[in-house]
Each structure stands twice: as structure tokens, then as C-alpha cells.
PDB file of C-alpha atoms in Angstrom:
ATOM      1  CA  VAL A   4      -0.024   0.170  -0.086  1.00  0.00           C
ATOM      2  CA  GLN A   5       1.245   3.667  -0.685  1.00  0.00           C
ATOM      3  CA  LEU A   6      -0.032   6.563   0.458  1.00  0.00           C
ATOM      4  CA  GLN A   7       0.640   9.551  -1.700  1.00  0.00           C
ATOM      5  CA  ALA A   8       0.360  13.055  -0.002  1.00  0.00           C
ATOM      6  CA  SER A   9       0.000  16.490  -2.069  1.00  0.00           C
ATOM      7  CA  GLY A  10      -0.874  20.116  -1.649  1.00  0.00           C
ATOM      8  CA  GLY A  11       2.025  21.286   0.871  1.00  0.00           C
ATOM      9  CA  GLY A  12       3.956  24.498  -0.017  1.00  0.00           C
ATOM     10  CA  LEU A  13       4.651  28.248   1.207  1.00  0.00           C
ATOM     11  CA  VAL A  14       1.635  30.401   2.535  1.00  0.00           C
ATOM     12  CA  GLN A  15       1.422  33.718   4.640  1.00  0.00           C
ATOM     13  CA  ALA A  16       0.096  33.520   7.805  1.00  0.00           C
ATOM     14  CA  GLY A  17      -3.786  33.797   7.526  1.00  0.00           C
ATOM     15  CA  GLY A  18      -3.630  31.743   4.368  1.00  0.00           C
ATOM     16  CA  SER A  19      -5.308  28.401   3.594  1.00  0.00           C
ATOM     17  CA  LEU A  20      -3.882  25.082   2.132  1.00  0.00           C
ATOM     18  CA  ARG A  21      -5.529  21.907   1.230  1.00  0.00           C
ATOM     19  CA  LEU A  22      -3.543  18.509   1.812  1.00  0.00           C
ATOM     20  CA  SER A  23      -4.781  15.474  -0.252  1.00  0.00           C
ATOM     21  CA  CYS A  24      -3.704  11.893   0.469  1.00  0.00           C
ATOM     22  CA  ALA A  25      -4.504   8.850  -1.795  1.00  0.00           C
ATOM     23  CA  ALA A  26      -4.014   5.373  -0.652  1.00  0.00           C
ATOM     24  CA  SER A  27      -3.501   2.618  -3.357  1.00  0.00           C
ATOM     25  CA  GLY A  28      -2.394  -1.002  -3.599  1.00  0.00           C
ATOM     26  CA  SER A  29      -3.880  -3.935  -1.976  1.00  0.00           C
ATOM     27  CA  ILE A  30      -6.834  -2.405  -0.007  1.00  0.00           C
ATOM     28  CA  PHE A  31      -9.819  -4.444   1.311  1.00  0.00           C
ATOM     29  CA  SER A  32     -10.683  -1.822   3.577  1.00  0.00           C
ATOM     30  CA  ILE A  33      -9.389   1.491   5.608  1.00  0.00           C
ATOM     31  CA  ALA A  34     -10.315   1.947   9.050  1.00  0.00           C
ATOM     32  CA  ASN A  35      -8.843   5.247  10.660  1.00  0.00           C
ATOM     33  CA  MET A  36      -7.162   7.890   8.213  1.00  0.00           C
ATOM     34  CA  GLY A  37      -5.433  10.827   9.804  1.00  0.00           C
ATOM     35  CA  TRP A  38      -2.801  13.728   9.250  1.00  0.00           C
ATOM     36  CA  TYR A  39       0.112  14.059  11.565  1.00  0.00           C
ATOM     37  CA  ARG A  40       2.755  16.676  11.736  1.00  0.00           C
ATOM     38  CA  GLN A  41       6.518  16.968  12.560  1.00  0.00           C
ATOM     39  CA  ALA A  42       7.895  20.676  13.178  1.00  0.00           C
ATOM     40  CA  PRO A  43      11.825  20.683  13.578  1.00  0.00           C
ATOM     41  CA  GLY A  44      13.169  19.658  16.854  1.00  0.00           C
ATOM     42  CA  LYS A  45       9.772  18.234  17.674  1.00  0.00           C
ATOM     43  CA  GLN A  46       7.872  14.990  17.919  1.00  0.00           C
ATOM     44  CA  ARG A  47       5.324  13.999  15.590  1.00  0.00           C
ATOM     45  CA  GLU A  48       1.839  14.717  16.535  1.00  0.00           C
ATOM     46  CA  LEU A  49      -1.674  14.004  15.677  1.00  0.00           C
ATOM     47  CA  VAL A  50      -3.315  16.801  13.785  1.00  0.00           C
ATOM     48  CA  ALA A  51      -6.553  15.324  12.708  1.00  0.00           C
ATOM     49  CA  ALA A  52      -8.125  11.663  12.379  1.00  0.00           C
ATOM     50  CA  ILE A  53     -11.384  10.467  10.994  1.00  0.00           C
ATOM     51  CA  THR A  54     -12.980   7.112  11.180  1.00  0.00           C
ATOM     52  CA  SER A  55     -14.518   5.140   8.162  1.00  0.00           C
ATOM     53  CA  ASP A  56     -18.099   6.574   9.434  1.00  0.00           C
ATOM     54  CA  GLY A  57     -16.915  10.087   9.402  1.00  0.00           C
ATOM     55  CA  ILE A  58     -15.933  10.591  13.078  1.00  0.00           C
ATOM     56  CA  THR A  59     -13.519  13.119  13.381  1.00  0.00           C
ATOM     57  CA  ASN A  60     -10.704  14.128  15.971  1.00  0.00           C
ATOM     58  CA  TYR A  61      -8.720  17.147  16.135  1.00  0.00           C
ATOM     59  CA  ALA A  62      -5.594  18.429  18.161  1.00  0.00           C
ATOM     60  CA  ASP A  63      -6.782  21.326  20.307  1.00  0.00           C
ATOM     61  CA  SER A  64      -4.304  23.687  18.306  1.00  0.00           C
ATOM     62  CA  VAL A  65      -6.277  23.326  15.175  1.00  0.00           C
ATOM     63  CA  LYS A  66      -9.742  23.069  16.182  1.00  0.00           C
ATOM     64  CA  GLY A  67     -11.836  25.568  14.429  1.00  0.00           C
ATOM     65  CA  ARG A  68      -9.113  25.969  11.747  1.00  0.00           C
ATOM     66  CA  PHE A  69      -8.673  22.802  10.201  1.00  0.00           C
ATOM     67  CA  THR A  70     -11.059  20.219   8.727  1.00  0.00           C
ATOM     68  CA  ILE A  71     -10.405  16.703   7.682  1.00  0.00           C
ATOM     69  CA  SER A  72     -12.679  14.665   5.326  1.00  0.00           C
ATOM     70  CA  ARG A  73     -12.471  11.327   3.376  1.00  0.00           C
ATOM     71  CA  ASP A  74     -13.886   9.673   0.429  1.00  0.00           C
ATOM     72  CA  ASN A  75     -14.307   5.983   1.029  1.00  0.00           C
ATOM     73  CA  ALA A  76     -14.913   4.979  -2.471  1.00  0.00           C
ATOM     74  CA  LYS A  77     -11.637   6.784  -3.517  1.00  0.00           C
ATOM     75  CA  ASN A  78      -9.599   5.870  -0.582  1.00  0.00           C
ATOM     76  CA  THR A  79      -8.585   9.500  -0.093  1.00  0.00           C
ATOM     77  CA  VAL A  80      -8.192  11.813   2.907  1.00  0.00           C
ATOM     78  CA  SER A  81      -7.920  15.382   2.866  1.00  0.00           C
ATOM     79  CA  LEU A  82      -7.156  18.274   5.111  1.00  0.00           C
ATOM     80  CA  GLN A  83      -8.353  21.806   4.703  1.00  0.00           C
ATOM     81  CA  MET A  84      -6.307  24.330   6.849  1.00  0.00           C
ATOM     82  CA  ASN A  85      -7.443  27.685   7.059  1.00  0.00           C
ATOM     83  CA  SER A  86      -6.312  30.714   9.177  1.00  0.00           C
ATOM     84  CA  LEU A  87      -2.531  29.228   9.115  1.00  0.00           C
ATOM     85  CA  LYS A  88      -0.003  30.420  11.804  1.00  0.00           C
ATOM     86  CA  PRO A  89       3.732  30.123  11.763  1.00  0.00           C
ATOM     87  CA  GLU A  90       3.312  27.630  14.334  1.00  0.00           C
ATOM     88  CA  ASP A  91       1.719  25.318  11.923  1.00  0.00           C
ATOM     89  CA  THR A  92       4.994  24.970   9.793  1.00  0.00           C
ATOM     90  CA  ALA A  93       5.950  21.474   9.739  1.00  0.00           C
ATOM     91  CA  VAL A  94       6.335  18.251   7.552  1.00  0.00           C
ATOM     92  CA  TYR A  95       2.603  16.823   7.224  1.00  0.00           C
ATOM     93  CA  TYR A  96       2.034  13.078   7.138  1.00  0.00           C
ATOM     94  CA  CYS A  97      -0.704  11.038   6.158  1.00  0.00           C
ATOM     95  CA  ASN A  98      -1.719   7.901   7.927  1.00  0.00           C
ATOM     96  CA  ALA A  99      -3.839   4.978   7.178  1.00  0.00           C
ATOM     97  CA  TYR A 100      -5.011   1.659   9.084  1.00  0.00           C
ATOM     98  CA  VAL A 101      -5.358  -0.668   6.055  1.00  0.00           C
ATOM     99  CA  LYS A 102      -6.780  -4.221   6.123  1.00  0.00           C
ATOM    100  CA  HIS A 103      -5.611  -6.266   3.000  1.00  0.00           C
ATOM    101  CA  THR A 104      -8.013  -9.089   3.087  1.00  0.00           C
ATOM    102  CA  ALA A 105     -11.523  -9.677   4.674  1.00  0.00           C
ATOM    103  CA  TYR A 106      -9.655 -11.748   7.309  1.00  0.00           C
ATOM    104  CA  GLY A 107      -6.506 -10.068   7.872  1.00  0.00           C
ATOM    105  CA  ASP A 108      -5.487  -7.440  10.577  1.00  0.00           C
ATOM    106  CA  TYR A 109      -5.151  -3.710  10.048  1.00  0.00           C
ATOM    107  CA  MET A 110      -1.771  -2.551   9.225  1.00  0.00           C
ATOM    108  CA  ASP A 111      -0.408   1.044   9.791  1.00  0.00           C
ATOM    109  CA  TYR A 112       0.969   2.866   6.512  1.00  0.00           C
ATOM    110  CA  TRP A 113       2.538   6.333   6.232  1.00  0.00           C
ATOM    111  CA  GLY A 114       2.938   8.692   3.629  1.00  0.00           C
ATOM    112  CA  LYS A 115       6.262  10.452   3.025  1.00  0.00           C
ATOM    113  CA  GLY A 116       5.289  13.565   4.177  1.00  0.00           C
ATOM    114  CA  THR A 117       4.730  17.218   2.658  1.00  0.00           C
ATOM    115  CA  LEU A 118       6.198  20.310   3.785  1.00  0.00           C
ATOM    116  CA  VAL A 119       3.861  23.099   4.847  1.00  0.00           C
ATOM    117  CA  THR A 120       5.574  26.406   5.771  1.00  0.00           C
ATOM    118  CA  VAL A 121       3.737  29.347   7.008  1.00  0.00           C
ATOM    119  CA  SER A 122       5.437  32.825   6.788  1.00  0.00           C
ATOM    120  CA  SER A 123       4.926  35.401   9.432  1.00  0.00           C
TER     121      SER A 123
END
């Protein structure tokens, strides 16, 4: 399974970006999908996650500014980021729990990451 993320870039504070991630390969079903980020010198942290039923979870620092969504038919997850702040600068990673067969276990997959830079 491969997770291909796109949409990162440079934006001024207060601006918006939309990240997208597509899962491809041997996929029977996908449970949770999410976005994590890692800023320089810091640990990777959860930004937002969404279940297959559409239940969402957000880090307190992004609540009200970021919106996660997914398309189960296309195996994609997106992150709409509004009112961006310099402290949102980080490499953003897509994550998905994927089952390859009906009887297998879910396995954890990560994309390579996309850089988001917010200038002040």
C-alpha cells in the first residue's frame, strides 16, 4: 500500500492550504485515516483523524481552523487548513490503517510527508 500526499507549500499567515492523500495498492478496507505533523526539533503529533464512519478528532491547536474529510470510495483523505499560523509549519504526514483481506489485521501505513511552511 502506498500513501501519496500532495498540497503542501509556502503560504502567508492567515492563508489556507489543502492537503490530499490517496491510498493505493492492495486494499480491502481502511479504518482510521489521519494527518500528523512534525516540526523541526519536535515529536510527531496528531493533527486530525477520521474514522470510516466520518467521526473526527482534532488536536486542540487546530480546532476551528482545520477540517479533515475522506472519500471512502476513492480511498482518499484531505485536510483543509485555514487561518494558518507560523506554528503550523511542519512536515505533514498522511496515515491510514489498512486491511488487505477480509480476514487479515489492520496494518499501519504512512506517506512520505509534505512540507507546509507558514510565513509571518
